[in-house]
Amino acid sequence: MSGQVVQTGIAIGRVRWVAELGQVGVVKAENPAFELESLRDAVSTAQRQLEKLKEKTEAEAGKHEAEIFEAHLMMLSDPSILDPIKDLIQEESRTALSASESVYDQTISMFESLDDAYLKQRALDVRDIKKRVMGILSGDLKAEANADSDDKIILVAEEITPSDTLEVERKKLAGMLMMTGGETSHTAILAQSLSIPAIVGCGQGLNALEEGDMIVIDGMEGKIISRPSEAVIAEYEEKKAAYEAERDALRAFVGMPSSTQSGRTVEIAANIAGPEDIEAVLLNDAEGVGLFRTEFIYMNRTEPPTEEDQIAIYTKILKGLGDKPVIFRTMDIGGDKEVSYLNIGNEANPFLGYRAIRYCLREPEIFKTQISAILQAAVHGNAKIMFPMISSVKEFLKAKAFVEEVKEALKAAGKAFADDVALGIMVEIPSAAILADTFADHVDFFSIGTNDLTQYTLAVDRQNSEIADLYDYMHPAVLSLVERVVKTGREKGVWVGMCGNAAADPRMIEKLMAWGIDEISMSPTKVLESRKFVRSLA
Ligand code: PEP
Ligand code: MG
């Protein structure tokens, strides 16, 4: 069993299935007045519980996390939901339980049918309220589950709502597993801020887990081990203790400069996929965002995000990060990142195919909409634009010409935008690395993408586990290209960063520091570890 890790770490505990509500259906009431009274009582009980959860969350996780319950409180008393429930009770003599189920289900379906990924996730919030109100109405909701045992709990469900997480005593909650995805769900955000190892998108395989089973979540490797032996538990207890001690000790590096002992400084930035990562960037004290993979904004939808959608998302990120620099990589779609509505079609070699900048240059409307949104959002912060998969100078110049065209259009429309946004390229195709010297005459900056640079230099598919042993970014051929780019940047005064996974590997960092790199960018959780390593260098 495996899935997508949304919070790393190791958890050992017993499975607690989040109770699913049974279907109530249409049930007639004998006394509608009594049902209305029950509904009123249930809503006020829910209100009190939510207020308490809000206070508890504020104290344990912070004000921002507690806002989830503020939103739930508002939804709970929203007349557009409560009034139809009352109407069903009064006009159709339905029980409070039956009427609530119908109206909450309709609201959930309405949110689920929306295209906007963020709004879609709100269905989860309504589900949470439904579960709470119906739980109170049916007398099932227990205030504090598992109060009589000291075992750690691993919550398991098809979907886990924020209150499911918070109903469990914080000290006992060790981890979370969800069958479905939901990176932008509040549950994932909560797991991150509470530092609870969590894996989403685990699929139906979770059904094999029985209530009370001992399990281990290996959130470093993305593995779930069910019914582990004593020896395996002992092994993971050790790993867990080591991981936690290390993580706690790393907090000491917050606020410290990322400099070697002889005073060479590098900027340590974070890679992000959307606004939900802002917190992790701040929490881990990253000095900026070296790679915002904007293609994630285009995924899980049925049509491209509008310019307004994008301006809102980009502005949120820039404002959230204050004056920290943010490198927006324009949509890098194709390869393993499929977007059905873009009609890229099936290709024999998608990694060598119609993707990223190749697609954008031939679909100017999509490309220009994104550039326009970035330039407008850029008045709120420190944005740079980077083009992916550049293989020739001609491509960069074409992309740059689109930026100029968009600026003219914004000027003509009298819209506010940032005129001085730096334009750079990802160096992830060997030809770009080989021609670094020529590119340096045109671009404002380079960011080396070792994930692709390695696969293209060594002709090793980065996803094929059969040949994973051949995929090595420390291969001398890859290193020689990296060295060439960093040194060329130095000589010609062009800023150079690295945003591929190799940027967090101490072996690579040591070399990069010697060659004179300006920035390394990585998963937010690796930032403090890398700062510690940089500070240990001579
Ligand atoms: C890379 O190729 O190194 C990179 C950072 O981009 P991605 O992993 O998104 O292809
Ligand atoms: Mg890449």
Coordinates of C-alpha atoms and ligand atoms in Angstrom, one line a residue:
M1 CA 0.0 0.0 0.0
S2 CA 1.3 3.4 -0.8
G3 CA 0.1 6.9 -1.8
Q4 CA 1.1 10.5 -1.8
V5 CA 2.8 11.8 1.3
V6 CA 1.4 15.2 2.4
Q7 CA 3.3 15.2 5.6
T8 CA 6.6 13.3 6.2
G9 CA 7.5 11.5 9.4
I10 CA 6.9 8.2 10.9
A11 CA 3.8 7.1 12.8
I12 CA 3.1 3.9 14.7
G13 CA -0.4 3.3 16.0
R14 CA -3.7 1.5 15.8
V15 CA -6.1 1.9 13.0
R16 CA -9.2 3.9 13.8
W17 CA -11.7 3.9 11.0
V18 CA -13.6 7.2 10.9
A19 CA -17.2 6.1 11.3
E20 CA -19.3 6.5 8.2
L21 CA -23.0 7.6 8.6
G22 CA -25.5 5.1 7.4
Q23 CA -28.1 6.3 4.8
V24 CA -31.2 7.7 6.4
G25 CA -33.5 8.3 3.3
V26 CA -36.9 9.7 3.5
V27 CA -38.4 9.3 7.0
K28 CA -41.7 10.9 8.0
A29 CA -42.0 12.6 11.4
E30 CA -45.0 12.3 13.7
N31 CA -44.4 15.6 15.3
P32 CA -42.7 18.2 13.1
A33 CA -42.6 20.7 15.9
F34 CA -40.5 18.3 18.0
E35 CA -38.2 17.8 14.9
L36 CA -37.7 21.5 14.5
E37 CA -36.8 21.7 18.2
S38 CA -34.3 18.8 17.8
L39 CA -32.7 20.5 14.8
R40 CA -32.3 23.8 16.8
D41 CA -30.7 21.9 19.7
A42 CA -28.4 20.0 17.4
V43 CA -27.3 23.2 15.7
S44 CA -26.5 24.9 19.0
T45 CA -24.7 21.8 20.3
A46 CA -22.7 21.7 17.0
Q47 CA -22.0 25.4 17.5
R48 CA -20.6 24.9 21.0
Q49 CA -18.5 21.9 19.8
L50 CA -17.1 24.0 16.9
E51 CA -16.3 26.9 19.2
K52 CA -14.4 24.5 21.4
L53 CA -12.5 23.0 18.5
K54 CA -11.7 26.4 17.3
E55 CA -10.1 27.4 20.6
K56 CA -8.3 24.1 20.9
T57 CA -6.9 24.4 17.4
E58 CA -5.9 28.0 17.9
A59 CA -3.9 27.0 21.0
E60 CA -2.4 23.8 19.4
A61 CA -1.9 24.8 15.8
G62 CA -2.4 28.5 15.4
K63 CA -4.9 31.2 14.4
H64 CA -4.8 30.4 10.7
E65 CA -5.7 26.7 11.2
A66 CA -8.5 27.7 13.5
E67 CA -10.1 29.6 10.6
I68 CA -11.4 26.3 9.3
F69 CA -13.8 26.1 12.2
E70 CA -14.8 29.7 11.7
A71 CA -15.8 28.8 8.2
H72 CA -17.6 25.7 9.5
L73 CA -19.5 27.9 12.0
M74 CA -20.6 30.2 9.3
M75 CA -21.7 27.3 7.1
L76 CA -23.5 25.7 10.0
S77 CA -25.8 28.7 10.5
D78 CA -26.1 29.6 6.8
P79 CA -29.8 30.2 6.1
S80 CA -29.4 28.9 2.5
I81 CA -28.8 25.5 4.1
L82 CA -30.8 25.7 7.3
D83 CA -34.0 27.1 5.8
P84 CA -34.5 24.3 3.3
I85 CA -34.0 21.8 6.1
K86 CA -36.7 23.5 8.2
D87 CA -39.0 23.7 5.1
L88 CA -38.7 19.9 4.5
I89 CA -39.6 19.3 8.2
Q90 CA -42.5 21.6 8.1
E91 CA -43.8 21.1 4.6
E92 CA -43.1 17.4 4.1
S93 CA -43.2 16.3 7.7
R94 CA -39.7 14.8 7.5
T95 CA -37.6 14.0 10.5
A96 CA -34.8 16.4 11.3
L97 CA -32.3 13.6 10.5
S98 CA -33.9 12.9 7.1
A99 CA -34.3 16.5 6.1
S100 CA -30.7 17.4 7.1
E101 CA -29.4 14.5 5.1
S102 CA -31.2 15.6 1.9
V103 CA -30.2 19.2 2.1
Y104 CA -26.6 18.6 3.1
D105 CA -26.3 16.0 0.3
Q106 CA -27.6 18.5 -2.3
T107 CA -25.1 21.1 -1.1
I108 CA -22.3 18.6 -1.3
S109 CA -23.2 17.6 -4.9
M110 CA -23.5 21.3 -5.8
F111 CA -19.9 22.0 -4.6
E112 CA -18.6 18.7 -6.2
S113 CA -20.0 19.7 -9.6
L114 CA -18.0 22.9 -9.7
D115 CA -14.9 23.1 -11.9
D116 CA -12.9 25.2 -9.5
A117 CA -10.6 22.8 -7.6
Y118 CA -10.7 25.0 -4.5
L119 CA -14.5 25.2 -4.4
K120 CA -14.7 21.5 -5.0
Q121 CA -12.8 20.9 -1.9
R122 CA -15.4 22.8 0.1
A123 CA -17.7 19.8 -0.4
L124 CA -15.5 18.2 2.2
D125 CA -16.3 21.1 4.7
V126 CA -20.1 20.5 4.1
R127 CA -19.6 16.8 4.6
D128 CA -17.9 17.6 7.9
I129 CA -20.9 19.7 9.1
K130 CA -23.3 17.1 7.9
K131 CA -21.5 14.4 9.9
R132 CA -21.5 16.6 13.0
V133 CA -25.2 17.7 12.9
M134 CA -26.4 14.2 11.9
G135 CA -24.1 12.6 14.5
I136 CA -25.7 14.8 17.2
L137 CA -29.2 14.2 16.0
S138 CA -28.8 10.5 16.0
G139 CA -26.9 10.6 19.4
D140 CA -23.8 8.9 17.9
L141 CA -21.2 11.5 18.2
K142 CA -18.8 10.9 20.9
A143 CA -17.0 13.9 22.3
E144 CA -13.7 12.2 22.9
A145 CA -13.1 8.9 21.2
N146 CA -10.8 6.2 22.7
A147 CA -10.5 8.0 26.0
D148 CA -9.6 4.8 27.8
S149 CA -6.6 3.6 26.0
D150 CA -3.1 5.1 25.7
D151 CA -2.5 3.7 22.2
K152 CA -1.7 6.1 19.4
I153 CA -4.3 6.4 16.8
I154 CA -4.0 6.4 13.0
L155 CA -7.1 7.7 11.4
V156 CA -8.2 5.9 8.3
A157 CA -11.1 6.7 6.0
E158 CA -12.1 7.3 2.4
E159 CA -12.0 11.0 3.3
I160 CA -11.0 12.5 6.6
T161 CA -12.5 15.8 7.6
P162 CA -10.8 18.4 9.8
S163 CA -13.1 17.7 12.7
D164 CA -12.4 14.0 12.5
T165 CA -8.8 14.9 13.1
L166 CA -9.5 17.2 16.0
E167 CA -12.0 14.9 17.8
V168 CA -9.1 12.7 18.7
E169 CA -7.0 13.9 21.5
R170 CA -4.0 15.6 20.0
K171 CA -1.5 13.6 22.1
K172 CA -3.0 10.4 20.7
L173 CA -3.3 11.3 17.0
A174 CA -0.2 9.8 15.3
G175 CA -1.1 9.7 11.6
M176 CA -3.7 9.8 8.9
L177 CA -4.4 7.7 5.8
M178 CA -7.0 8.6 3.2
M179 CA -8.2 6.6 0.2
T180 CA -8.8 9.7 -1.9
G181 CA -6.5 12.5 -2.9
G182 CA -7.0 16.1 -1.9
E183 CA -3.7 18.0 -1.7
T184 CA -5.6 21.3 -1.2
S185 CA -7.9 19.8 1.4
H186 CA -7.9 21.4 4.8
T187 CA -7.0 18.0 6.2
A188 CA -3.7 18.0 4.4
I189 CA -3.0 21.5 5.5
L190 CA -3.8 20.6 9.1
A191 CA -1.6 17.5 9.0
Q192 CA 1.2 19.7 7.8
S193 CA 0.8 22.3 10.5
L194 CA 0.3 19.8 13.2
S195 CA 3.2 17.7 11.8
I196 CA 1.2 14.5 11.7
P197 CA 2.5 12.1 9.1
A198 CA -0.2 11.7 6.5
I199 CA -0.6 9.9 3.2
V200 CA -3.5 10.6 0.8
G201 CA -4.6 8.8 -2.4
C202 CA -3.9 5.4 -0.9
G203 CA -6.9 3.8 -2.8
Q204 CA -9.1 0.9 -1.9
G205 CA -6.2 -1.1 -0.5
L206 CA -6.9 0.6 2.8
N207 CA -10.0 -1.6 3.1
A208 CA -7.7 -4.4 4.1
L209 CA -7.0 -2.6 7.4
E210 CA -9.1 -3.7 10.4
E211 CA -10.1 -1.5 13.2
G212 CA -7.5 -1.7 16.0
D213 CA -4.8 -3.2 13.7
M214 CA -1.3 -2.1 14.5
I215 CA 0.2 -0.2 11.5
V216 CA 3.3 1.9 10.6
I217 CA 3.2 4.9 8.3
D218 CA 6.6 5.4 6.8
G219 CA 6.1 8.9 5.6
M220 CA 9.7 9.2 4.4
E221 CA 9.3 6.4 1.9
G222 CA 5.5 6.8 1.4
K223 CA 4.9 3.2 2.7
I224 CA 2.2 1.7 4.9
I225 CA 3.1 -1.4 6.8
S226 CA 0.2 -3.3 8.3
R227 CA 0.4 -5.7 11.3
P228 CA 4.2 -5.2 11.6
S229 CA 6.2 -7.7 13.7
E230 CA 7.7 -6.6 17.1
A231 CA 11.0 -6.3 15.4
V232 CA 9.7 -4.0 12.7
I233 CA 7.9 -1.9 15.3
A234 CA 11.2 -1.6 17.2
E235 CA 13.0 -0.6 14.1
Y236 CA 10.5 2.1 13.3
E237 CA 10.4 3.4 16.9
E238 CA 14.1 4.0 16.5
K239 CA 13.7 5.7 13.1
K240 CA 10.9 7.8 14.5
A241 CA 12.9 9.0 17.5
A242 CA 15.8 9.8 15.4
Y243 CA 13.6 11.7 12.9
E244 CA 11.9 13.7 15.6
A245 CA 15.1 14.6 17.4
E246 CA 16.6 15.7 14.2
R247 CA 13.6 17.8 13.2
D248 CA 13.4 19.5 16.5
A249 CA 17.1 20.3 16.5
L250 CA 16.7 21.8 13.1
R251 CA 14.4 24.6 14.4
A252 CA 17.6 26.2 15.8
F253 CA 18.5 27.1 12.2
V254 CA 15.5 29.3 11.7
G255 CA 16.6 32.8 11.1
M256 CA 20.3 31.9 10.6
P257 CA 22.1 32.9 7.5
S258 CA 22.8 30.2 5.0
S259 CA 26.5 30.8 4.9
T260 CA 29.6 28.6 5.1
Q261 CA 32.2 29.1 7.8
S262 CA 34.3 31.1 5.4
G263 CA 31.4 33.4 4.6
R264 CA 30.1 32.1 1.2
T265 CA 26.4 32.6 1.2
V266 CA 23.7 30.8 -0.8
E267 CA 19.9 31.5 -0.9
I268 CA 18.0 28.4 0.2
A269 CA 14.5 28.5 -1.4
A270 CA 11.5 26.2 -1.6
N271 CA 9.7 24.5 -4.4
I272 CA 5.9 24.9 -4.2
A273 CA 2.8 23.8 -6.1
G274 CA 0.2 26.3 -4.9
P275 CA -0.9 28.6 -2.2
E276 CA -1.4 25.7 0.2
D277 CA 2.4 25.5 0.5
I278 CA 2.9 29.1 1.7
E279 CA 2.8 28.0 5.3
A280 CA 5.4 25.3 4.8
V281 CA 7.7 27.9 3.2
L282 CA 7.3 30.3 6.1
L283 CA 7.5 27.6 8.8
N284 CA 10.7 26.2 7.4
D285 CA 12.2 29.7 6.9
A286 CA 12.9 29.3 3.2
E287 CA 14.3 32.5 1.7
G288 CA 12.1 32.5 -1.3
V289 CA 10.4 30.2 -3.8
G290 CA 12.9 28.9 -6.4
L291 CA 10.3 27.0 -8.3
F292 CA 6.5 27.4 -8.4
R293 CA 5.2 24.5 -10.5
T294 CA 2.3 26.5 -11.9
E295 CA 1.0 23.5 -14.0
F296 CA -0.6 22.2 -10.8
I297 CA -3.1 25.2 -11.1
Y298 CA -4.2 23.7 -14.4
M299 CA -4.7 20.1 -13.2
N300 CA -7.8 18.5 -11.8
R301 CA -10.1 20.7 -13.7
T302 CA -12.1 20.5 -17.0
E303 CA -10.9 23.8 -18.5
P304 CA -8.0 26.2 -18.0
P305 CA -8.1 28.6 -15.1
T306 CA -9.2 32.1 -16.1
E307 CA -7.0 35.1 -15.9
E308 CA -8.9 36.2 -12.9
D309 CA -8.5 32.8 -11.2
Q310 CA -4.8 32.9 -11.8
I311 CA -4.4 36.5 -10.6
A312 CA -6.1 35.6 -7.4
I313 CA -3.9 32.6 -6.8
Y314 CA -0.7 34.3 -7.7
T315 CA -1.5 37.3 -5.6
K316 CA -2.3 35.2 -2.6
I317 CA 1.1 33.6 -2.9
L318 CA 3.0 36.8 -3.4
K319 CA 1.3 38.6 -0.6
G320 CA 1.6 35.6 1.7
L321 CA 5.4 35.6 1.1
G322 CA 6.0 39.3 1.6
D323 CA 9.2 40.4 -0.1
K324 CA 10.6 36.9 -0.7
P325 CA 11.3 36.3 -4.4
V326 CA 9.0 33.8 -6.1
I327 CA 10.0 32.2 -9.4
F328 CA 6.9 31.3 -11.4
R329 CA 7.7 28.6 -13.9
T330 CA 5.2 28.9 -16.7
M331 CA 3.0 25.8 -17.2
D332 CA 5.2 22.7 -17.7
I333 CA 2.5 20.4 -18.9
G334 CA 2.9 17.1 -20.8
G335 CA 5.3 14.2 -20.1
D336 CA 3.9 12.7 -16.9
K337 CA 1.7 15.7 -16.1
E338 CA -1.4 15.1 -18.1
V339 CA -4.2 17.7 -18.5
S340 CA -7.0 16.1 -20.5
Y341 CA -8.7 19.3 -21.7
L342 CA -5.4 20.5 -23.4
N343 CA -5.8 17.7 -26.0
I344 CA -2.1 16.9 -26.2
G345 CA -3.0 13.4 -27.3
N346 CA -1.1 10.1 -26.9
E347 CA 2.5 10.2 -28.0
A348 CA 5.1 7.4 -28.3
N349 CA 7.6 9.5 -26.3
P350 CA 5.7 12.0 -24.2
F351 CA 8.9 13.1 -22.4
L352 CA 10.4 14.1 -25.7
G353 CA 7.2 15.3 -27.1
Y354 CA 4.7 18.2 -27.3
R355 CA 5.0 19.7 -23.9
A356 CA 5.8 22.7 -21.7
I357 CA 7.2 25.7 -23.6
R358 CA 6.7 23.8 -26.9
Y359 CA 2.9 23.6 -26.2
C360 CA 2.7 27.2 -24.9
L361 CA 4.5 28.8 -27.9
R362 CA 1.9 27.1 -30.1
E363 CA -1.1 28.0 -27.9
P364 CA -0.5 31.7 -27.4
E365 CA -3.9 32.3 -25.8
I366 CA -3.2 30.0 -22.9
F367 CA 0.4 31.2 -22.6
K368 CA -0.4 34.9 -22.8
T369 CA -3.3 34.5 -20.2
Q370 CA -0.8 33.1 -17.8
I371 CA 1.9 35.7 -18.4
S372 CA -0.7 38.5 -18.1
A373 CA -1.9 37.1 -14.7
I374 CA 1.7 36.8 -13.4
L375 CA 2.6 40.3 -14.5
Q376 CA -0.5 41.8 -12.9
A377 CA -0.1 39.8 -9.6
A378 CA 3.5 40.8 -9.6
V379 CA 2.7 44.3 -8.3
H380 CA 2.0 42.6 -5.0
G381 CA 5.4 41.1 -4.5
N382 CA 8.7 40.0 -5.9
A383 CA 8.0 37.8 -8.9
K384 CA 10.2 36.3 -11.6
I385 CA 9.2 34.3 -14.7
M386 CA 11.0 31.1 -15.8
F387 CA 10.3 29.1 -19.0
P388 CA 10.6 25.3 -18.8
M389 CA 12.1 22.9 -21.3
I390 CA 14.0 25.5 -23.3
S391 CA 16.3 23.8 -25.8
S392 CA 17.3 26.7 -28.1
V393 CA 17.8 30.5 -27.8
K394 CA 15.2 30.9 -30.4
E395 CA 12.5 29.5 -28.1
F396 CA 13.5 31.8 -25.3
L397 CA 13.3 34.8 -27.6
K398 CA 9.9 33.8 -28.8
A399 CA 8.7 33.4 -25.2
K400 CA 10.2 36.8 -24.3
A401 CA 8.4 38.4 -27.3
F402 CA 5.1 37.1 -25.9
V403 CA 5.9 38.7 -22.6
E404 CA 6.5 42.0 -24.4
E405 CA 3.3 41.6 -26.3
V406 CA 1.3 41.0 -23.1
K407 CA 2.9 44.1 -21.5
E408 CA 1.8 46.3 -24.5
A409 CA -1.7 44.9 -24.2
L410 CA -1.8 45.6 -20.4
K411 CA -0.5 49.1 -21.0
A412 CA -3.1 49.8 -23.6
A413 CA -5.8 48.5 -21.3
G414 CA -4.6 50.8 -18.5
K415 CA -4.1 47.8 -16.2
A416 CA -1.5 47.8 -13.3
F417 CA 1.4 45.4 -13.8
A418 CA 5.0 45.0 -12.9
D419 CA 7.2 46.0 -15.8
D420 CA 10.5 44.8 -14.5
V421 CA 9.9 41.1 -13.9
A422 CA 13.1 39.1 -14.6
L423 CA 12.9 36.4 -17.3
G424 CA 14.9 33.2 -16.9
I425 CA 15.0 29.6 -18.1
M426 CA 15.1 26.2 -16.6
V427 CA 18.3 24.5 -17.7
E428 CA 17.0 20.9 -17.9
I429 CA 17.8 19.9 -21.5
P430 CA 21.5 19.2 -22.3
S431 CA 21.5 21.6 -25.3
A432 CA 20.7 24.5 -23.0
A433 CA 23.5 23.6 -20.6
I434 CA 25.9 23.2 -23.5
L435 CA 24.9 26.6 -24.8
A436 CA 24.9 28.4 -21.4
D437 CA 27.4 30.9 -22.7
T438 CA 25.1 32.0 -25.5
F439 CA 22.0 32.0 -23.3
A440 CA 23.8 34.1 -20.8
D441 CA 23.7 37.0 -23.3
H442 CA 19.9 36.9 -23.3
V443 CA 18.4 35.6 -20.0
D444 CA 18.2 37.2 -16.6
F445 CA 18.8 34.0 -14.7
F446 CA 19.2 30.2 -15.0
S447 CA 17.7 27.5 -12.8
I448 CA 19.1 24.1 -13.2
G449 CA 16.5 21.3 -13.3
T450 CA 18.5 18.2 -12.5
N451 CA 15.4 15.9 -12.6
D452 CA 15.1 16.3 -16.3
L453 CA 18.7 17.2 -17.1
T454 CA 19.7 13.8 -15.7
Q455 CA 17.1 11.9 -17.7
Y456 CA 18.0 13.6 -20.9
T457 CA 21.8 13.5 -20.4
L458 CA 21.9 9.8 -19.5
A459 CA 18.9 8.7 -21.6
V460 CA 17.3 7.2 -18.4
D461 CA 13.5 7.6 -17.9
R462 CA 13.2 9.3 -14.6
Q463 CA 10.1 7.3 -13.8
N464 CA 11.2 3.8 -14.7
S465 CA 11.9 1.8 -11.6
E466 CA 13.6 -1.0 -13.6
I467 CA 16.5 1.3 -14.5
A468 CA 16.5 3.5 -11.4
D469 CA 20.0 2.5 -10.6
L470 CA 21.2 4.2 -13.8
Y471 CA 19.4 7.4 -12.9
D472 CA 22.2 9.3 -11.2
Y473 CA 22.5 13.1 -11.0
M474 CA 26.1 12.6 -9.6
H475 CA 27.1 11.0 -12.9
P476 CA 30.2 12.9 -14.1
A477 CA 28.5 13.9 -17.4
V478 CA 25.6 15.5 -15.5
L479 CA 28.0 17.2 -13.1
S480 CA 30.1 18.6 -15.9
L481 CA 27.0 20.2 -17.4
V482 CA 26.0 21.6 -14.0
E483 CA 29.5 23.0 -13.4
R484 CA 29.5 24.6 -16.8
V485 CA 26.2 26.4 -16.2
V486 CA 27.2 27.6 -12.7
K487 CA 30.6 28.8 -13.7
T488 CA 29.3 30.5 -16.9
G489 CA 26.7 32.3 -14.8
R490 CA 29.5 33.5 -12.4
E491 CA 31.7 34.7 -15.3
K492 CA 28.9 36.5 -17.1
G493 CA 27.1 37.9 -14.1
V494 CA 24.0 35.8 -14.6
W495 CA 22.2 34.5 -11.4
V496 CA 22.1 30.7 -11.2
G497 CA 19.9 28.5 -9.0
M498 CA 19.2 24.8 -8.9
C499 CA 15.6 23.5 -8.4
G500 CA 15.8 19.8 -9.2
N501 CA 15.8 17.3 -6.4
A502 CA 19.7 17.2 -6.4
A503 CA 19.7 20.6 -4.9
A504 CA 18.9 19.1 -1.4
D505 CA 21.7 16.5 -1.7
P506 CA 24.7 17.4 0.5
R507 CA 27.1 15.9 -2.1
M508 CA 25.7 18.2 -4.7
I509 CA 25.5 21.2 -2.4
E510 CA 29.1 20.9 -1.6
K511 CA 30.0 21.1 -5.3
L512 CA 27.6 23.9 -6.0
M513 CA 29.0 26.0 -3.2
A514 CA 32.5 25.5 -4.5
W515 CA 31.4 26.5 -8.0
G516 CA 29.6 29.6 -6.7
I517 CA 25.8 29.0 -7.1
D518 CA 23.5 31.7 -6.0
E519 CA 20.5 29.7 -4.9
I520 CA 19.3 26.1 -4.2
S521 CA 15.6 25.3 -4.1
M522 CA 13.9 22.2 -2.6
S523 CA 11.0 20.8 -0.8
P524 CA 10.2 23.1 2.1
T525 CA 10.9 20.3 4.6
K526 CA 14.5 20.0 3.4
V527 CA 15.4 23.7 3.8
L528 CA 16.6 23.7 7.4
E529 CA 18.5 20.5 7.0
S530 CA 20.3 22.0 4.0
R531 CA 21.1 25.2 5.9
K532 CA 22.6 23.2 8.6
F533 CA 24.8 21.4 6.0
V534 CA 25.8 24.7 4.3
R535 CA 26.8 26.1 7.7
S536 CA 29.0 23.1 8.4
L537 CA 31.1 23.7 5.2
A538 CA 34.5 25.3 5.5
Ligands
PEP1 C1 13.5 19.4 -13.1 O1 13.2 18.9 -14.2 O2 14.6 19.3 -12.5 C2 12.5 20.2 -12.4 C3 12.8 20.9 -11.3 O3 11.2 20.2 -12.9 P1 10.2 19.0 -12.8 O4 10.6 18.1 -11.7 O5 8.9 19.7 -12.5 O6 10.2 18.5 -14.2
MG2 MG 11.6 19.4 -15.5

